[in-house]
Amino acid sequence: MDPVLIIPLLVIAVALIIVLRTVRIVPQQTAQIIERLGSYNRTLTAGIHFLIPFVDKVRANIDLREQVVTFPPQPVITSDNLVVNIDTVIYYSVNDAKAAVYEIANFIQGIEQLTVTTLRNVIGSLDLEQTLTSRDQINGQLRGVLDEATGKWGIRVNRVELKAIDPPASVQDSMEKQMRAERDRRAAILTAEGFKQSAILTAEGEKQSQILRAEGSAQARILEAQGQARAIQQVFSAIHRGKPTQKLLAYQYLQVLPQIASGDSNKMWIIPSELTDALRGIGGALGGTDSKAALAEEEEWVEPGDLGTDAFAETVLEDPAKALAEARGQAAQASAESTEHAAPIPREQPPIRRAPGRAPSTRKAADPPAADSSIPDPEPPTAG
């Protein structure tokens, strides 16, 4: 090769190297630490920068974006002396590139070791059940301790997550049995609650049904009683509008009286006062002419007033048989007395044979005694 050409080529190569070491382009979300003659000079951010060749040197290239680091599972002992393996995930970002380079040699390793020690301190104060159920509390404590410790390194811990908590196999078996028993217990409780609610609803339905049935029966009885009361009132009004005589009422009552007395459960009879008046009238009718004239006269009719309880005045007898016997006896006595005092029926007398030559007797038969009108009327029966 010609020596004349070698020199220009060397000059071009040196110039190219100088240009490359002078111009520095920094990408976005990246920071570069520049040292001049071995000491910190400045921090380059995104953009184009010019350096002094062979004097300025790039010490470190730092990524300012949020980083995710996963550590291998760490064995940690709980307060109840159980060893659990905890897998953690940490989200961090670099806020100060200079501090991250000059304050610690390897901030990733520092974060890992700090996470392990902090995790052991936090989990050591909790038992297994609290460890399994208090993940948010553990995450908050870890984040607070790590953020405070890494702040001087220019690192900001944004979030700490417990990815997995694995207890020993024996504990897992016991936990599965416990969880199975708990599920069975909850299922039994829910089943019992369902039966309870069903029984309560059924009882409430039966209660409402019985209440409605009782109300319907009560309304039916009330309406039936009102109908019977109206029927009795109409019959009573019709009887009084028909103006029945005392004799007719007594006769009707005597026809119904044997039916009343035929029942075994009847302990008392009801004999109205009209019966005694009718019996007195019958006795007077079978007696003298004065009584017949008195019965011939029509009694003055009085329109019935308010059909209340006074319209059905009754005489209650404790011994119905005795009262009936007395009534029949009085009627028979009145009939006998009227027959005794009544005029005898004339009979045909056989012809009297007279002795020859004897004159017929002119003696007349004595007149029959007149009916005694002073015979007292039969007294009405009184309540026994």
Short mmCIF file of C-alpha atoms in Angstrom, two decimals:
data_model
loop_
_atom_site.label_atom_id
_atom_site.label_comp_id
_atom_site.label_asym_id
_atom_site.label_seq_id
_atom_site.Cartn_x
_atom_site.Cartn_y
_atom_site.Cartn_z
CA MET A 1 0.00 0.00 0.00
CA ASP A 2 1.24 3.43 -0.83
CA PRO A 3 2.48 5.33 2.27
CA VAL A 4 1.04 8.51 0.87
CA LEU A 5 -2.50 7.09 1.16
CA ILE A 6 -2.07 5.74 4.67
CA ILE A 7 -1.68 9.14 6.29
CA PRO A 8 -4.98 10.60 4.93
CA LEU A 9 -6.83 7.48 5.98
CA LEU A 10 -5.50 7.79 9.51
CA VAL A 11 -6.55 11.42 9.67
CA ILE A 12 -10.07 10.57 8.51
CA ALA A 13 -10.37 7.76 11.07
CA VAL A 14 -9.23 9.98 13.93
CA ALA A 15 -11.67 12.71 12.90
CA LEU A 16 -14.50 10.21 12.76
CA ILE A 17 -13.68 8.93 16.22
CA ILE A 18 -13.55 12.46 17.57
CA VAL A 19 -16.95 13.26 16.08
CA LEU A 20 -18.49 10.12 17.53
CA ARG A 21 -17.13 10.85 20.99
CA THR A 22 -18.17 14.46 20.81
CA VAL A 23 -21.83 14.08 19.81
CA ARG A 24 -24.11 12.18 22.24
CA ILE A 25 -27.84 11.54 21.57
CA VAL A 26 -29.86 10.52 24.68
CA PRO A 27 -33.24 8.77 24.12
CA GLN A 28 -36.47 9.63 25.97
CA GLN A 29 -36.90 8.42 29.62
CA THR A 30 -33.18 7.83 29.85
CA ALA A 31 -30.45 9.63 31.80
CA GLN A 32 -26.69 9.44 31.34
CA ILE A 33 -24.12 10.26 33.99
CA ILE A 34 -21.13 12.16 32.55
CA GLU A 35 -17.74 12.19 34.28
CA ARG A 36 -14.94 14.57 33.33
CA LEU A 37 -11.48 13.37 34.18
CA GLY A 38 -12.95 10.84 36.63
CA SER A 39 -15.32 13.13 38.55
CA TYR A 40 -19.05 13.76 38.16
CA ASN A 41 -19.73 16.46 35.63
CA ARG A 42 -23.40 16.44 34.71
CA THR A 43 -26.45 14.31 33.93
CA LEU A 44 -27.63 14.17 30.36
CA THR A 45 -31.35 13.94 29.68
CA ALA A 46 -33.21 13.21 26.44
CA GLY A 47 -31.81 15.07 23.41
CA ILE A 48 -28.48 15.78 21.64
CA HIS A 49 -25.42 16.71 23.64
CA PHE A 50 -21.75 17.47 22.88
CA LEU A 51 -18.88 16.10 24.89
CA ILE A 52 -15.17 16.82 24.96
CA PRO A 53 -13.45 13.86 23.43
CA PHE A 54 -11.13 11.91 25.65
CA VAL A 55 -12.06 14.19 28.56
CA ASP A 56 -15.79 13.51 29.17
CA LYS A 57 -16.94 9.94 29.67
CA VAL A 58 -20.39 8.35 30.10
CA ARG A 59 -20.40 6.75 33.58
CA ALA A 60 -23.85 5.06 33.51
CA ASN A 61 -26.95 4.86 31.41
CA ILE A 62 -30.06 4.90 33.68
CA ASP A 63 -33.61 3.95 32.60
CA LEU A 64 -36.11 6.32 34.23
CA ARG A 65 -39.20 4.25 33.46
CA GLU A 66 -41.01 2.17 36.12
CA GLN A 67 -39.31 -1.16 36.52
CA VAL A 68 -40.67 -4.51 37.71
CA VAL A 69 -38.43 -6.88 39.58
CA THR A 70 -39.39 -10.37 40.77
CA PHE A 71 -37.49 -12.10 43.51
CA PRO A 72 -37.36 -15.86 44.10
CA PRO A 73 -39.57 -17.24 46.91
CA GLN A 74 -38.15 -16.50 50.32
CA PRO A 75 -38.71 -18.79 53.37
CA VAL A 76 -40.19 -16.77 56.21
CA ILE A 77 -41.11 -17.93 59.73
CA THR A 78 -44.44 -16.76 61.19
CA SER A 79 -45.14 -16.03 64.84
CA ASP A 80 -46.59 -19.53 65.34
CA ASN A 81 -43.31 -21.09 64.09
CA LEU A 82 -44.51 -22.13 60.65
CA VAL A 83 -42.29 -21.71 57.60
CA VAL A 84 -43.99 -20.19 54.58
CA ASN A 85 -42.52 -19.37 51.19
CA ILE A 86 -43.41 -15.87 49.98
CA ASP A 87 -42.92 -14.71 46.42
CA THR A 88 -42.84 -10.90 46.06
CA VAL A 89 -43.01 -8.46 43.16
CA ILE A 90 -41.72 -4.88 43.45
CA TYR A 91 -42.52 -1.92 41.18
CA TYR A 92 -39.95 0.90 41.41
CA SER A 93 -38.63 3.87 39.44
CA VAL A 94 -35.42 5.95 39.52
CA ASN A 95 -35.98 9.55 40.47
CA ASP A 96 -32.35 10.64 40.90
CA ALA A 97 -29.91 9.04 38.47
CA LYS A 98 -26.84 10.52 40.22
CA ALA A 99 -27.86 9.05 43.61
CA ALA A 100 -28.68 5.70 42.06
CA VAL A 101 -25.16 5.56 40.61
CA TYR A 102 -23.07 7.01 43.42
CA GLU A 103 -25.07 6.16 46.60
CA ILE A 104 -25.18 2.39 46.11
CA ALA A 105 -23.18 0.03 43.98
CA ASN A 106 -26.13 -2.11 42.85
CA PHE A 107 -29.54 -0.76 43.78
CA ILE A 108 -31.37 -3.84 42.41
CA GLN A 109 -29.54 -6.12 44.81
CA GLY A 110 -30.03 -3.62 47.59
CA ILE A 111 -33.80 -3.56 47.00
CA GLU A 112 -33.91 -7.36 47.03
CA GLN A 113 -32.07 -7.74 50.32
CA LEU A 114 -34.05 -4.95 51.92
CA THR A 115 -37.29 -6.59 50.80
CA VAL A 116 -36.29 -9.93 52.35
CA THR A 117 -35.35 -8.45 55.72
CA THR A 118 -38.44 -6.24 55.86
CA LEU A 119 -40.67 -9.16 54.89
CA ARG A 120 -39.24 -11.32 57.67
CA ASN A 121 -39.82 -8.59 60.22
CA VAL A 122 -43.42 -8.05 59.13
CA ILE A 123 -44.37 -11.73 58.80
CA GLY A 124 -42.60 -12.62 62.05
CA SER A 125 -45.14 -10.55 63.97
CA LEU A 126 -48.12 -12.32 62.37
CA ASP A 127 -49.42 -15.86 62.61
CA LEU A 128 -50.29 -18.01 59.62
CA GLU A 129 -53.95 -17.06 59.51
CA GLN A 130 -53.16 -13.34 59.68
CA THR A 131 -50.48 -13.78 57.03
CA LEU A 132 -52.95 -15.42 54.67
CA THR A 133 -55.71 -12.90 55.29
CA SER A 134 -53.73 -9.64 55.67
CA ARG A 135 -52.03 -9.22 52.32
CA ASP A 136 -53.01 -5.58 51.96
CA GLN A 137 -51.60 -4.79 55.39
CA ILE A 138 -48.32 -6.59 54.57
CA ASN A 139 -48.06 -4.82 51.22
CA GLY A 140 -48.54 -1.43 52.84
CA GLN A 141 -45.91 -2.07 55.52
CA LEU A 142 -43.37 -3.33 52.97
CA ARG A 143 -43.93 -0.37 50.69
CA GLY A 144 -43.53 2.12 53.53
CA VAL A 145 -40.25 0.60 54.79
CA LEU A 146 -38.74 0.15 51.30
CA ASP A 147 -39.71 3.62 50.13
CA GLU A 148 -38.14 5.20 53.19
CA ALA A 149 -34.92 3.15 52.88
CA THR A 150 -34.49 3.56 49.11
CA GLY A 151 -35.27 7.27 49.05
CA LYS A 152 -31.64 8.20 49.63
CA TRP A 153 -30.68 5.95 46.71
CA GLY A 154 -32.82 7.96 44.34
CA ILE A 155 -35.26 5.04 44.08
CA ARG A 156 -38.99 5.27 44.63
CA VAL A 157 -40.87 2.05 45.43
CA ASN A 158 -44.32 2.47 43.93
CA ARG A 159 -45.92 -0.85 44.90
CA VAL A 160 -45.13 -4.18 46.57
CA GLU A 161 -47.23 -7.27 45.91
CA LEU A 162 -47.17 -10.71 47.52
CA LYS A 163 -47.55 -12.96 44.53
CA ALA A 164 -47.79 -16.23 46.48
CA ILE A 165 -47.80 -17.44 50.08
CA ASP A 166 -47.18 -21.17 50.27
CA PRO A 167 -47.49 -22.85 53.70
CA PRO A 168 -46.02 -26.33 54.32
CA ALA A 169 -47.73 -29.39 52.81
CA SER A 170 -49.02 -30.63 56.18
CA VAL A 171 -50.49 -27.24 56.92
CA GLN A 172 -52.07 -27.11 53.48
CA ASP A 173 -53.73 -30.48 54.10
CA SER A 174 -55.07 -29.31 57.45
CA MET A 175 -56.26 -26.08 55.89
CA GLU A 176 -58.07 -27.96 53.16
CA LYS A 177 -59.82 -30.14 55.75
CA GLN A 178 -60.72 -27.07 57.75
CA MET A 179 -62.01 -25.28 54.70
CA ARG A 180 -64.03 -28.34 53.72
CA ALA A 181 -65.53 -28.54 57.22
CA GLU A 182 -66.26 -24.82 57.15
CA ARG A 183 -68.01 -25.14 53.81
CA ASP A 184 -70.06 -28.06 55.12
CA ARG A 185 -70.97 -26.05 58.21
CA ARG A 186 -72.04 -23.07 56.15
CA ALA A 187 -74.05 -25.31 53.86
CA ALA A 188 -75.79 -26.87 56.87
CA ILE A 189 -76.49 -23.41 58.30
CA LEU A 190 -77.89 -22.18 55.01
CA THR A 191 -80.03 -25.31 54.68
CA ALA A 192 -81.34 -24.87 58.23
CA GLU A 193 -82.06 -21.21 57.57
CA GLY A 194 -83.93 -22.19 54.44
CA PHE A 195 -86.05 -24.73 56.34
CA LYS A 196 -86.63 -22.16 59.07
CA GLN A 197 -87.80 -19.51 56.65
CA SER A 198 -89.96 -22.06 54.86
CA ALA A 199 -91.57 -23.15 58.14
CA ILE A 200 -92.13 -19.54 59.16
CA LEU A 201 -93.73 -18.68 55.84
CA THR A 202 -95.87 -21.83 55.97
CA ALA A 203 -97.00 -21.02 59.51
CA GLU A 204 -97.76 -17.44 58.53
CA GLY A 205 -99.80 -18.68 55.58
CA GLU A 206 -101.75 -21.12 57.75
CA LYS A 207 -102.30 -18.38 60.31
CA GLN A 208 -103.67 -16.00 57.71
CA SER A 209 -105.79 -18.79 56.24
CA GLN A 210 -107.27 -19.65 59.64
CA ILE A 211 -107.90 -15.99 60.38
CA LEU A 212 -109.68 -15.48 57.06
CA ARG A 213 -111.62 -18.72 57.54
CA ALA A 214 -112.68 -17.66 61.05
CA GLU A 215 -113.66 -14.20 59.83
CA GLY A 216 -115.71 -15.75 57.03
CA SER A 217 -117.43 -18.13 59.45
CA ALA A 218 -118.15 -15.27 61.83
CA GLN A 219 -119.61 -13.16 59.03
CA ALA A 220 -121.71 -16.12 57.87
CA ARG A 221 -123.06 -16.69 61.38
CA ILE A 222 -123.77 -13.01 61.82
CA LEU A 223 -125.65 -12.87 58.52
CA GLU A 224 -127.52 -16.09 59.37
CA ALA A 225 -128.48 -14.71 62.77
CA GLN A 226 -129.61 -11.45 61.20
CA GLY A 227 -131.68 -13.39 58.67
CA GLN A 228 -133.29 -15.48 61.41
CA ALA A 229 -133.99 -12.36 63.45
CA ARG A 230 -135.64 -10.70 60.47
CA ALA A 231 -137.66 -13.84 59.75
CA ILE A 232 -138.82 -14.05 63.38
CA GLN A 233 -139.68 -10.37 63.35
CA GLN A 234 -141.68 -10.73 60.13
CA VAL A 235 -143.51 -13.82 61.44
CA PHE A 236 -144.27 -12.07 64.71
CA SER A 237 -145.52 -9.00 62.85
CA ALA A 238 -147.65 -11.16 60.56
CA ILE A 239 -149.17 -12.98 63.55
CA HIS A 240 -150.08 -9.72 65.25
CA ARG A 241 -151.41 -8.23 62.04
CA GLY A 242 -153.63 -11.30 61.69
CA LYS A 243 -155.15 -10.55 65.15
CA PRO A 244 -155.25 -14.15 66.49
CA THR A 245 -157.45 -14.84 69.49
CA GLN A 246 -156.16 -16.23 72.73
CA LYS A 247 -158.01 -19.50 72.16
CA LEU A 248 -156.30 -20.04 68.82
CA LEU A 249 -152.87 -19.38 70.32
CA ALA A 250 -153.56 -21.74 73.18
CA TYR A 251 -154.78 -24.42 70.82
CA GLN A 252 -151.69 -24.12 68.63
CA TYR A 253 -149.43 -24.22 71.66
CA LEU A 254 -151.13 -27.36 72.99
CA GLN A 255 -150.52 -29.05 69.64
CA VAL A 256 -146.81 -28.24 69.73
CA LEU A 257 -146.37 -28.96 73.44
CA PRO A 258 -146.02 -32.79 73.09
CA GLN A 259 -143.24 -32.32 70.54
CA ILE A 260 -141.45 -30.01 72.95
CA ALA A 261 -141.77 -32.52 75.78
CA SER A 262 -140.56 -35.48 73.67
CA GLY A 263 -136.90 -34.39 73.69
CA ASP A 264 -134.55 -35.88 76.29
CA SER A 265 -132.49 -32.73 76.57
CA ASN A 266 -135.44 -30.48 77.43
CA LYS A 267 -135.24 -29.58 81.08
CA MET A 268 -137.77 -26.75 81.20
CA TRP A 269 -140.88 -25.67 79.30
CA ILE A 270 -142.02 -22.28 78.29
CA ILE A 271 -145.74 -21.67 78.86
CA PRO A 272 -146.96 -18.27 77.72
CA SER A 273 -149.50 -16.34 79.69
CA GLU A 274 -151.94 -16.58 76.78
CA LEU A 275 -152.43 -20.29 77.55
CA THR A 276 -153.88 -19.62 81.01
CA ASP A 277 -156.11 -16.91 79.62
CA ALA A 278 -157.35 -19.32 76.95
CA LEU A 279 -157.99 -22.02 79.52
CA ARG A 280 -159.92 -19.55 81.63
CA GLY A 281 -161.95 -18.59 78.57
CA ILE A 282 -162.63 -22.25 77.73
CA GLY A 283 -163.77 -22.87 81.28
CA GLY A 284 -166.06 -19.88 81.16
CA ALA A 285 -167.44 -20.98 77.80
CA LEU A 286 -168.33 -24.37 79.17
CA GLY A 287 -169.87 -22.70 82.26
CA GLY A 288 -172.80 -20.28 82.44
CA THR A 289 -174.40 -17.93 80.00
CA ASP A 290 -172.62 -14.95 81.47
CA SER A 291 -169.25 -16.42 80.62
CA LYS A 292 -170.43 -17.24 77.10
CA ALA A 293 -171.49 -13.68 76.64
CA ALA A 294 -168.13 -12.50 77.90
CA LEU A 295 -166.29 -14.77 75.46
CA ALA A 296 -168.48 -13.63 72.60
CA GLU A 297 -167.21 -10.13 72.94
CA GLU A 298 -164.18 -9.37 70.82
CA GLU A 299 -161.20 -8.15 72.75
CA GLU A 300 -159.76 -4.87 71.77
CA TRP A 301 -156.72 -5.37 69.53
CA VAL A 302 -153.53 -3.51 70.27
CA GLU A 303 -150.98 -3.09 67.52
CA PRO A 304 -147.56 -4.47 68.47
CA GLY A 305 -144.99 -1.89 69.22
CA ASP A 306 -141.24 -2.30 69.10
CA LEU A 307 -140.42 -5.96 68.51
CA GLY A 308 -137.71 -6.11 71.08
CA THR A 309 -137.10 -8.58 73.81
CA ASP A 310 -140.30 -7.49 75.68
CA ALA A 311 -142.45 -8.74 72.81
CA PHE A 312 -141.41 -12.32 73.53
CA ALA A 313 -142.18 -12.41 77.27
CA GLU A 314 -142.05 -15.99 78.43
CA THR A 315 -142.74 -17.96 81.54
CA VAL A 316 -139.99 -20.43 82.29
CA LEU A 317 -140.98 -23.62 84.13
CA GLU A 318 -138.35 -25.80 85.71
CA ASP A 319 -140.71 -28.87 85.69
CA PRO A 320 -142.54 -29.05 82.33
CA ALA A 321 -144.38 -32.31 83.08
CA LYS A 322 -145.85 -30.93 86.27
CA ALA A 323 -146.93 -27.73 84.54
CA LEU A 324 -148.58 -29.71 81.74
CA ALA A 325 -150.38 -31.92 84.25
CA GLU A 326 -151.66 -28.90 86.14
CA ALA A 327 -152.87 -27.29 82.91
CA ARG A 328 -154.67 -30.45 81.83
CA GLY A 329 -156.14 -30.88 85.31
CA GLN A 330 -157.49 -27.36 85.36
CA ALA A 331 -158.98 -27.84 81.89
CA ALA A 332 -160.61 -31.13 82.93
CA GLN A 333 -161.92 -29.56 86.15
CA ALA A 334 -163.43 -26.65 84.26
CA SER A 335 -165.06 -29.06 81.79
CA ALA A 336 -166.46 -31.22 84.59
CA GLU A 337 -167.87 -28.24 86.47
CA SER A 338 -169.52 -26.91 83.35
CA THR A 339 -171.05 -30.33 82.65
CA GLU A 340 -172.28 -30.66 86.21
CA HIS A 341 -174.05 -27.29 86.20
CA ALA A 342 -175.38 -27.57 82.66
CA ALA A 343 -179.16 -28.23 82.06
CA PRO A 344 -180.02 -31.95 81.78
CA ILE A 345 -181.14 -33.26 78.43
CA PRO A 346 -184.86 -34.18 78.49
CA ARG A 347 -185.56 -37.84 78.00
CA GLU A 348 -188.75 -39.60 76.96
CA GLN A 349 -190.57 -41.04 79.98
CA PRO A 350 -192.26 -44.34 79.68
CA PRO A 351 -196.04 -44.21 80.05
CA ILE A 352 -197.19 -44.53 83.63
CA ARG A 353 -199.69 -47.18 84.28
CA ARG A 354 -202.41 -45.97 86.59
CA ALA A 355 -204.64 -47.97 88.67
CA PRO A 356 -208.19 -48.06 87.47
CA GLY A 357 -210.25 -45.29 88.86
CA ARG A 358 -207.18 -43.19 89.98
CA ALA A 359 -206.85 -39.68 88.76
CA PRO A 360 -203.57 -38.65 87.08
CA SER A 361 -201.11 -36.70 89.20
CA THR A 362 -200.89 -33.04 88.56
CA ARG A 363 -197.45 -32.63 90.23
CA LYS A 364 -194.86 -31.03 88.02
CA ALA A 365 -191.19 -31.92 87.85
CA ALA A 366 -188.92 -29.56 89.61
CA ASP A 367 -187.02 -27.17 87.48
CA PRO A 368 -183.30 -27.94 87.15
CA PRO A 369 -181.05 -25.70 89.15
CA ALA A 370 -179.66 -22.80 87.29
CA ALA A 371 -175.99 -22.79 86.41
CA ASP A 372 -174.00 -21.17 89.14
CA SER A 373 -172.22 -18.30 87.55
CA SER A 374 -170.16 -17.79 90.68
CA ILE A 375 -167.82 -20.73 89.87
CA PRO A 376 -164.36 -19.29 89.89
CA ASP A 377 -162.30 -19.39 86.73
CA PRO A 378 -159.30 -21.70 86.75
CA GLU A 379 -156.16 -19.97 87.94
CA PRO A 380 -153.32 -19.73 85.45
CA PRO A 381 -150.34 -21.95 86.14
CA THR A 382 -147.43 -20.26 87.77
CA ALA A 383 -143.77 -20.87 87.33
CA GLY A 384 -142.73 -23.84 89.38
#
